[in-house]
Structures are given as structure tokens and as C-alpha cells.
PDB file of C-alpha atoms in Angstrom:
ATOM      1  CA  MET A 711       0.000   0.000   0.000  1.00 52.00           C
ATOM      2  CA  SER A 712       1.391   3.405  -0.977  1.00 69.00           C
ATOM      3  CA  ASN A 713       2.104   6.216   1.445  1.00 83.00           C
ATOM      4  CA  PHE A 714      -0.981   8.069   0.150  1.00 85.00           C
ATOM      5  CA  LEU A 715      -3.339   5.288   1.236  1.00 80.00           C
ATOM      6  CA  ILE A 716      -1.457   4.623   4.458  1.00 80.00           C
ATOM      7  CA  GLU A 717      -1.788   8.294   5.405  1.00 90.00           C
ATOM      8  CA  HIS A 718      -5.334   8.892   4.188  1.00 94.00           C
ATOM      9  CA  LEU A 719      -7.353   5.659   4.370  1.00 96.00           C
ATOM     10  CA  ILE A 720     -10.245   5.789   6.872  1.00 97.00           C
ATOM     11  CA  HIS A 721     -12.105   2.585   5.960  1.00 97.00           C
ATOM     12  CA  ARG A 722     -12.009  -0.116   3.315  1.00 96.00           C
ATOM     13  CA  ASP A 723     -14.080  -3.192   2.572  1.00 95.00           C
ATOM     14  CA  GLU A 724     -15.048  -5.199  -0.494  1.00 97.00           C
ATOM     15  CA  ASP A 725     -17.402  -2.607  -2.017  1.00 98.00           C
ATOM     16  CA  PHE A 726     -15.939   0.802  -1.193  1.00 98.00           C
ATOM     17  CA  MET A 727     -13.240   2.773   0.578  1.00 98.00           C
ATOM     18  CA  VAL A 728     -13.362   6.017   2.530  1.00 98.00           C
ATOM     19  CA  ILE A 729     -10.391   8.344   2.490  1.00 97.00           C
ATOM     20  CA  HIS A 730      -9.366  11.688   3.948  1.00 97.00           C
ATOM     21  CA  LYS A 731      -8.825  14.001   1.002  1.00 97.00           C
ATOM     22  CA  PRO A 732      -6.170  16.639   1.721  1.00 96.00           C
ATOM     23  CA  ALA A 733      -6.804  20.255   0.765  1.00 97.00           C
ATOM     24  CA  GLY A 734      -5.256  21.397  -2.508  1.00 96.00           C
ATOM     25  CA  VAL A 735      -5.714  18.132  -4.427  1.00 96.00           C
ATOM     26  CA  LEU A 736      -8.339  17.647  -7.138  1.00 97.00           C
ATOM     27  CA  THR A 737     -10.791  14.748  -6.827  1.00 97.00           C
ATOM     28  CA  VAL A 738     -10.684  14.019 -10.573  1.00 97.00           C
ATOM     29  CA  PRO A 739      -8.300  15.232 -13.300  1.00 95.00           C
ATOM     30  CA  GLY A 740      -8.720  18.606 -14.957  1.00 90.00           C
ATOM     31  CA  LYS A 741      -8.681  19.239 -18.697  1.00 88.00           C
ATOM     32  CA  THR A 742      -5.019  20.222 -19.024  1.00 91.00           C
ATOM     33  CA  GLU A 743      -1.816  18.243 -18.546  1.00 88.00           C
ATOM     34  CA  ASP A 744      -0.852  20.144 -15.387  1.00 89.00           C
ATOM     35  CA  LEU A 745      -4.117  19.098 -13.692  1.00 91.00           C
ATOM     36  CA  GLN A 746      -3.729  15.318 -13.978  1.00 94.00           C
ATOM     37  CA  ASP A 747      -2.510  14.785 -10.413  1.00 94.00           C
ATOM     38  CA  CYS A 748      -5.674  14.046  -8.430  1.00 96.00           C
ATOM     39  CA  VAL A 749      -7.054  11.698  -5.809  1.00 96.00           C
ATOM     40  CA  ILE A 750      -8.634   9.186  -8.182  1.00 96.00           C
ATOM     41  CA  ASN A 751      -5.501   8.914 -10.333  1.00 95.00           C
ATOM     42  CA  ARG A 752      -3.376   8.370  -7.229  1.00 95.00           C
ATOM     43  CA  LEU A 753      -5.779   5.657  -6.061  1.00 95.00           C
ATOM     44  CA  LEU A 754      -5.989   3.949  -9.473  1.00 95.00           C
ATOM     45  CA  LYS A 755      -2.228   3.374  -9.386  1.00 94.00           C
ATOM     46  CA  ILE A 756      -2.686   1.490  -6.101  1.00 92.00           C
ATOM     47  CA  GLU A 757      -6.144  -0.007  -6.610  1.00 94.00           C
ATOM     48  CA  PRO A 758      -7.213  -0.309 -10.285  1.00 96.00           C
ATOM     49  CA  LYS A 759     -10.825  -1.083  -9.260  1.00 97.00           C
ATOM     50  CA  THR A 760     -11.348   2.443  -7.828  1.00 97.00           C
ATOM     51  CA  LEU A 761     -14.629   4.015  -9.031  1.00 98.00           C
ATOM     52  CA  LEU A 762     -15.844   7.594  -8.587  1.00 98.00           C
ATOM     53  CA  ILE A 763     -18.905   8.184  -6.383  1.00 98.00           C
ATOM     54  CA  HIS A 764     -18.803  11.886  -5.441  1.00 97.00           C
ATOM     55  CA  ARG A 765     -16.380  14.818  -5.331  1.00 96.00           C
ATOM     56  CA  LEU A 766     -14.999  17.509  -3.092  1.00 96.00           C
ATOM     57  CA  ASP A 767     -13.647  20.833  -4.352  1.00 94.00           C
ATOM     58  CA  ARG A 768      -9.871  20.912  -4.764  1.00 96.00           C
ATOM     59  CA  ASP A 769      -9.395  23.207  -1.778  1.00 97.00           C
ATOM     60  CA  THR A 770     -11.844  21.365   0.515  1.00 98.00           C
ATOM     61  CA  SER A 771     -10.511  18.611   2.754  1.00 98.00           C
ATOM     62  CA  GLY A 772     -12.266  15.706   4.401  1.00 98.00           C
ATOM     63  CA  ILE A 773     -14.245  12.525   3.794  1.00 98.00           C
ATOM     64  CA  LEU A 774     -14.409  11.156   0.257  1.00 98.00           C
ATOM     65  CA  VAL A 775     -15.888   7.779  -0.768  1.00 98.00           C
ATOM     66  CA  PHE A 776     -14.869   5.651  -3.764  1.00 98.00           C
ATOM     67  CA  GLY A 777     -16.448   2.442  -5.018  1.00 98.00           C
ATOM     68  CA  LEU A 778     -14.464  -0.774  -5.371  1.00 98.00           C
ATOM     69  CA  THR A 779     -17.275  -2.714  -7.092  1.00 98.00           C
ATOM     70  CA  LYS A 780     -19.950  -1.601  -9.544  1.00 98.00           C
ATOM     71  CA  TRP A 781     -22.581  -2.518  -6.936  1.00 98.00           C
ATOM     72  CA  GLY A 782     -20.872  -0.417  -4.286  1.00 98.00           C
ATOM     73  CA  GLN A 783     -20.597   2.534  -6.655  1.00 98.00           C
ATOM     74  CA  LYS A 784     -24.214   2.233  -7.818  1.00 98.00           C
ATOM     75  CA  THR A 785     -25.848   1.875  -4.397  1.00 98.00           C
ATOM     76  CA  ILE A 786     -23.836   4.567  -2.637  1.00 98.00           C
ATOM     77  CA  SER A 787     -24.166   6.967  -5.598  1.00 98.00           C
ATOM     78  CA  ARG A 788     -27.930   6.498  -5.490  1.00 98.00           C
ATOM     79  CA  GLN A 789     -27.966   7.451  -1.816  1.00 97.00           C
ATOM     80  CA  PHE A 790     -26.152  10.691  -2.657  1.00 96.00           C
ATOM     81  CA  GLN A 791     -28.539  11.414  -5.539  1.00 94.00           C
ATOM     82  CA  GLU A 792     -31.644  10.710  -3.459  1.00 94.00           C
ATOM     83  CA  ARG A 793     -30.337  12.677  -0.437  1.00 93.00           C
ATOM     84  CA  GLN A 794     -30.239   9.616   1.784  1.00 95.00           C
ATOM     85  CA  THR A 795     -26.739  10.398   3.024  1.00 96.00           C
ATOM     86  CA  SER A 796     -26.039  12.708   5.958  1.00 96.00           C
ATOM     87  CA  LYS A 797     -23.122  15.138   5.618  1.00 96.00           C
ATOM     88  CA  ASN A 798     -21.639  17.602   8.077  1.00 98.00           C
ATOM     89  CA  TYR A 799     -18.886  20.083   7.323  1.00 98.00           C
ATOM     90  CA  GLN A 800     -17.001  22.494   9.523  1.00 98.00           C
ATOM     91  CA  ALA A 801     -15.900  25.912   8.316  1.00 98.00           C
ATOM     92  CA  ILE A 802     -14.385  29.080   9.676  1.00 98.00           C
ATOM     93  CA  VAL A 803     -16.180  32.121   8.307  1.00 98.00           C
ATOM     94  CA  ALA A 804     -15.364  35.815   8.441  1.00 98.00           C
ATOM     95  CA  GLY A 805     -17.093  38.001  11.010  1.00 98.00           C
ATOM     96  CA  HIS A 806     -19.236  37.370  14.069  1.00 98.00           C
ATOM     97  CA  LEU A 807     -22.120  35.121  13.040  1.00 98.00           C
ATOM     98  CA  LYS A 808     -24.742  34.271  15.673  1.00 97.00           C
ATOM     99  CA  GLY A 809     -27.097  31.368  16.278  1.00 97.00           C
ATOM    100  CA  GLU A 810     -28.218  29.030  13.531  1.00 98.00           C
ATOM    101  CA  GLY A 811     -30.341  29.119  10.436  1.00 98.00           C
ATOM    102  CA  THR A 812     -31.182  27.923   6.958  1.00 98.00           C
ATOM    103  CA  ILE A 813     -30.093  29.258   3.576  1.00 98.00           C
ATOM    104  CA  ASP A 814     -32.595  28.305   0.882  1.00 97.00           C
ATOM    105  CA  VAL A 815     -31.296  29.987  -2.271  1.00 97.00           C
ATOM    106  CA  PRO A 816     -30.476  28.299  -5.609  1.00 97.00           C
ATOM    107  CA  VAL A 817     -26.790  28.212  -6.611  1.00 97.00           C
ATOM    108  CA  ILE A 818     -25.952  28.243 -10.322  1.00 96.00           C
ATOM    109  CA  TYR A 819     -22.861  28.373 -12.513  1.00 96.00           C
ATOM    110  CA  ASP A 820     -21.831  31.849 -13.667  1.00 95.00           C
ATOM    111  CA  PRO A 821     -20.802  31.372 -17.335  1.00 94.00           C
ATOM    112  CA  GLU A 822     -19.434  34.915 -17.574  1.00 94.00           C
ATOM    113  CA  HIS A 823     -17.001  34.377 -14.678  1.00 95.00           C
ATOM    114  CA  PRO A 824     -15.826  30.742 -14.644  1.00 91.00           C
ATOM    115  CA  PRO A 825     -15.319  28.865 -12.361  1.00 93.00           C
ATOM    116  CA  LEU A 826     -17.558  31.010 -10.137  1.00 97.00           C
ATOM    117  CA  HIS A 827     -21.087  30.128  -9.060  1.00 97.00           C
ATOM    118  CA  ILE A 828     -23.672  32.603  -7.821  1.00 97.00           C
ATOM    119  CA  ALA A 829     -26.758  32.617  -5.615  1.00 96.00           C
ATOM    120  CA  ASP A 830     -29.810  33.214  -7.810  1.00 95.00           C
ATOM    121  CA  PRO A 831     -33.165  33.331  -5.951  1.00 94.00           C
ATOM    122  CA  LYS A 832     -35.022  33.250  -9.295  1.00 93.00           C
ATOM    123  CA  HIS A 833     -33.601  29.905 -10.433  1.00 93.00           C
ATOM    124  CA  ASN A 834     -35.741  26.760 -10.180  1.00 90.00           C
ATOM    125  CA  LYS A 835     -33.128  24.291  -8.836  1.00 89.00           C
ATOM    126  CA  PRO A 836     -33.115  24.470  -5.031  1.00 94.00           C
ATOM    127  CA  ALA A 837     -29.999  24.668  -2.874  1.00 97.00           C
ATOM    128  CA  LEU A 838     -30.487  24.231   0.856  1.00 97.00           C
ATOM    129  CA  THR A 839     -27.953  24.522   3.691  1.00 98.00           C
ATOM    130  CA  TYR A 840     -28.396  24.425   7.474  1.00 98.00           C
ATOM    131  CA  TRP A 841     -25.785  26.252   9.551  1.00 98.00           C
ATOM    132  CA  GLN A 842     -25.024  26.359  13.260  1.00 98.00           C
ATOM    133  CA  VAL A 843     -22.479  28.466  15.145  1.00 98.00           C
ATOM    134  CA  LEU A 844     -19.956  26.467  17.199  1.00 98.00           C
ATOM    135  CA  GLU A 845     -17.588  29.141  18.548  1.00 98.00           C
ATOM    136  CA  HIS A 846     -16.227  32.658  18.085  1.00 98.00           C
ATOM    137  CA  PHE A 847     -12.552  33.645  18.122  1.00 98.00           C
ATOM    138  CA  GLU A 848     -10.047  35.881  16.346  1.00 98.00           C
ATOM    139  CA  ILE A 849      -7.371  35.324  13.714  1.00 97.00           C
ATOM    140  CA  GLN A 850      -4.789  38.086  13.324  1.00 96.00           C
ATOM    141  CA  GLY A 851      -7.121  40.382  15.257  1.00 96.00           C
ATOM    142  CA  GLN A 852     -10.079  39.663  12.952  1.00 97.00           C
ATOM    143  CA  ALA A 853     -13.336  38.215  14.306  1.00 98.00           C
ATOM    144  CA  VAL A 854     -14.201  34.809  12.863  1.00 98.00           C
ATOM    145  CA  THR A 855     -16.810  32.144  13.573  1.00 98.00           C
ATOM    146  CA  ARG A 856     -16.559  28.362  13.469  1.00 98.00           C
ATOM    147  CA  VAL A 857     -19.742  26.855  12.034  1.00 98.00           C
ATOM    148  CA  LYS A 858     -21.223  23.452  11.340  1.00 98.00           C
ATOM    149  CA  LEU A 859     -22.692  23.273   7.844  1.00 98.00           C
ATOM    150  CA  THR A 860     -25.171  20.630   6.717  1.00 98.00           C
ATOM    151  CA  PRO A 861     -25.887  20.660   2.973  1.00 97.00           C
ATOM    152  CA  ILE A 862     -29.248  19.097   2.100  1.00 94.00           C
ATOM    153  CA  THR A 863     -28.645  19.503  -1.628  1.00 93.00           C
ATOM    154  CA  GLY A 864     -25.264  19.061  -3.302  1.00 91.00           C
ATOM    155  CA  ARG A 865     -24.755  21.899  -5.772  1.00 93.00           C
ATOM    156  CA  SER A 866     -21.235  22.799  -6.892  1.00 94.00           C
ATOM    157  CA  HIS A 867     -19.671  25.400  -4.553  1.00 97.00           C
ATOM    158  CA  GLN A 868     -22.931  25.421  -2.563  1.00 98.00           C
ATOM    159  CA  LEU A 869     -21.479  25.969   0.902  1.00 98.00           C
ATOM    160  CA  ARG A 870     -18.961  28.546  -0.299  1.00 98.00           C
ATOM    161  CA  VAL A 871     -21.591  30.566  -2.188  1.00 98.00           C
ATOM    162  CA  HIS A 872     -24.180  30.292   0.592  1.00 98.00           C
ATOM    163  CA  MET A 873     -21.797  31.624   3.231  1.00 98.00           C
ATOM    164  CA  GLN A 874     -20.826  34.492   0.932  1.00 98.00           C
ATOM    165  CA  TYR A 875     -24.540  35.166   0.357  1.00 98.00           C
ATOM    166  CA  LEU A 876     -25.026  35.288   4.134  1.00 97.00           C
ATOM    167  CA  GLY A 877     -22.301  37.938   4.335  1.00 98.00           C
ATOM    168  CA  HIS A 878     -19.800  35.647   6.066  1.00 98.00           C
ATOM    169  CA  PRO A 879     -17.544  34.076   3.398  1.00 98.00           C
ATOM    170  CA  ILE A 880     -15.322  31.169   4.328  1.00 98.00           C
ATOM    171  CA  VAL A 881     -11.847  32.222   5.470  1.00 98.00           C
ATOM    172  CA  GLY A 882      -9.154  31.406   2.927  1.00 98.00           C
ATOM    173  CA  ASP A 883     -11.631  31.175   0.018  1.00 98.00           C
ATOM    174  CA  THR A 884      -9.777  32.539  -3.013  1.00 97.00           C
ATOM    175  CA  LEU A 885     -12.982  32.611  -5.090  1.00 97.00           C
ATOM    176  CA  TYR A 886     -15.609  34.089  -2.778  1.00 98.00           C
ATOM    177  CA  ALA A 887     -13.875  35.894   0.101  1.00 98.00           C
ATOM    178  CA  ALA A 888     -12.384  39.398   0.097  1.00 97.00           C
ATOM    179  CA  PRO A 889      -8.565  39.608  -0.208  1.00 97.00           C
ATOM    180  CA  GLU A 890      -8.073  40.350   3.489  1.00 97.00           C
ATOM    181  CA  GLN A 891     -10.257  37.326   4.407  1.00 97.00           C
ATOM    182  CA  GLN A 892      -8.298  35.113   2.030  1.00 97.00           C
ATOM    183  CA  LYS A 893      -5.029  35.944   3.784  1.00 96.00           C
ATOM    184  CA  LEU A 894      -6.107  35.056   7.333  1.00 97.00           C
ATOM    185  CA  ILE A 895      -5.300  31.347   6.853  1.00 96.00           C
ATOM    186  CA  PRO A 896      -3.361  29.893   3.871  1.00 95.00           C
ATOM    187  CA  ARG A 897      -6.078  27.381   2.919  1.00 97.00           C
ATOM    188  CA  LEU A 898      -9.834  27.199   2.416  1.00 98.00           C
ATOM    189  CA  CYS A 899     -11.268  26.567   5.891  1.00 98.00           C
ATOM    190  CA  LEU A 900     -13.881  24.045   4.760  1.00 98.00           C
ATOM    191  CA  HIS A 901     -13.714  20.399   5.821  1.00 98.00           C
ATOM    192  CA  ALA A 902     -16.056  17.438   5.286  1.00 98.00           C
ATOM    193  CA  GLU A 903     -16.083  16.156   8.862  1.00 98.00           C
ATOM    194  CA  ARG A 904     -18.829  13.501   9.000  1.00 98.00           C
ATOM    195  CA  LEU A 905     -20.632  11.318   6.479  1.00 98.00           C
ATOM    196  CA  SER A 906     -23.179   8.564   6.975  1.00 98.00           C
ATOM    197  CA  PHE A 907     -24.833   6.199   4.503  1.00 98.00           C
ATOM    198  CA  HIS A 908     -26.113   2.619   4.333  1.00 98.00           C
ATOM    199  CA  HIS A 909     -23.737  -0.230   3.542  1.00 98.00           C
ATOM    200  CA  PRO A 910     -24.254  -1.567  -0.017  1.00 97.00           C
ATOM    201  CA  GLN A 911     -24.603  -5.180   1.170  1.00 96.00           C
ATOM    202  CA  SER A 912     -25.907  -5.245   4.749  1.00 96.00           C
ATOM    203  CA  GLN A 913     -27.845  -1.946   4.647  1.00 97.00           C
ATOM    204  CA  ALA A 914     -26.389  -1.141   8.085  1.00 97.00           C
ATOM    205  CA  LEU A 915     -26.077   2.583   8.751  1.00 98.00           C
ATOM    206  CA  LEU A 916     -22.405   3.586   8.726  1.00 98.00           C
ATOM    207  CA  GLU A 917     -20.946   6.856   9.994  1.00 98.00           C
ATOM    208  CA  PHE A 918     -17.427   8.064   9.255  1.00 98.00           C
ATOM    209  CA  TYR A 919     -15.553  10.872  10.964  1.00 98.00           C
ATOM    210  CA  CYS A 920     -12.478  12.827   9.893  1.00 98.00           C
ATOM    211  CA  PRO A 921     -10.984  15.281  12.449  1.00 97.00           C
ATOM    212  CA  VAL A 922     -10.987  18.955  11.451  1.00 98.00           C
ATOM    213  CA  PRO A 923      -7.424  20.134  10.695  1.00 96.00           C
ATOM    214  CA  PHE A 924      -7.987  23.837  11.421  1.00 97.00           C
TER     215      PHE A 924
END
């Protein structure tokens, strides 16, 4: 087993494996030659049966699941598509956010400013996120808030756009935060901390946890 799997494997069985994706690494390859290094290509060199189930943004860290059989890929993918999985993220956002709430605003791709997405209340595809404040502190004298984020839908850049829409962009977000908020921490402070779904064979409910690195 390579160093990558030794360092990042959380769980493995016959049908799937769960890994801790580090920040700064793509889930799948990009279109150009310089974007071929990614999690799935690293895994395919070790385990040729690796199959894609879902993705995380390049700069997001945390739990990522890959199939090892067609059945595992199909059944877990269906749970993602039908919103039968449960996902929790942690993030550090700019400013002093209070309490908890729901953001129910569609998120769509912005073709005039790729790769950006935007919140568009008029669009017909829903995007829903629950958020809950965990703690307040300061970074370099700036007020920030640690939050738990629970996406109910799975739109691209959903959590990043929703927190920007709320007026509290994620610290370190080079796409959606202001320059001074980007510089507070040298990474996107968004991490997929918990994921639960039903096992492809036994149907037992499984929950996986990956400690927050910030």
C-alpha cells in the first residue's frame, strides 16, 4: 500500500473505501496536462478497481468515498442522488455570526465568470444549507466564527456561495472571500467532517468521521 493510502485511508471493505482528502488536491483530473494529479488517479495506481462516487472541491478537505465494485458505486451513488446520506462540514467564516439558520437559495454556474457560481433566488433548482455556530474567536485580530454546515442539496460550490450570500464568506476562500479574508489562513477553511450512509450489502447505517485540521 502506498504512502498516500497509508496516510489517508479511513475505511475499506469489499465494495468501497473512505479516504481523507487533503486540501489542494483535485478529486478528478482537470482538462489540461498540469491538472492530472488528483485523488482518483493516485488511487488507481494502487487499486485499479477504484470508481468515482462523489467529489470535493480541490481546496476542501475531508471525507471522500470511492467504489471498489460496480454494486458499491451504484448503491452509494444512489444514496447521494436521493439525499439519503447525511453530511456535516465544519468551516471558519469571516465576522461574528450568531445562532443558527437555513439558507434556501439556488446556486448556479456563472458562465461569464468561470469557475464562479452565484446565488440566484429566481432559479428553479433548489440549494439548501443548514448552519449552526460552534464558537467565536479571532485570527490576526479579525473576528471569525466556526460553524457546522449541513448541505441538504449538493450543488457545486454550494457551501462557499451560501456563506458568501449570508455575508460571512469562508476564510481562505480565493474565489468568494475578500482579499483580506483570504489571507487570514493559507487554505480554504472548509472540511467534510462527517458522512453517513447505508452499507451496499448489509444496509447497516455507517458513519465516518475525519478530524478537522484547522
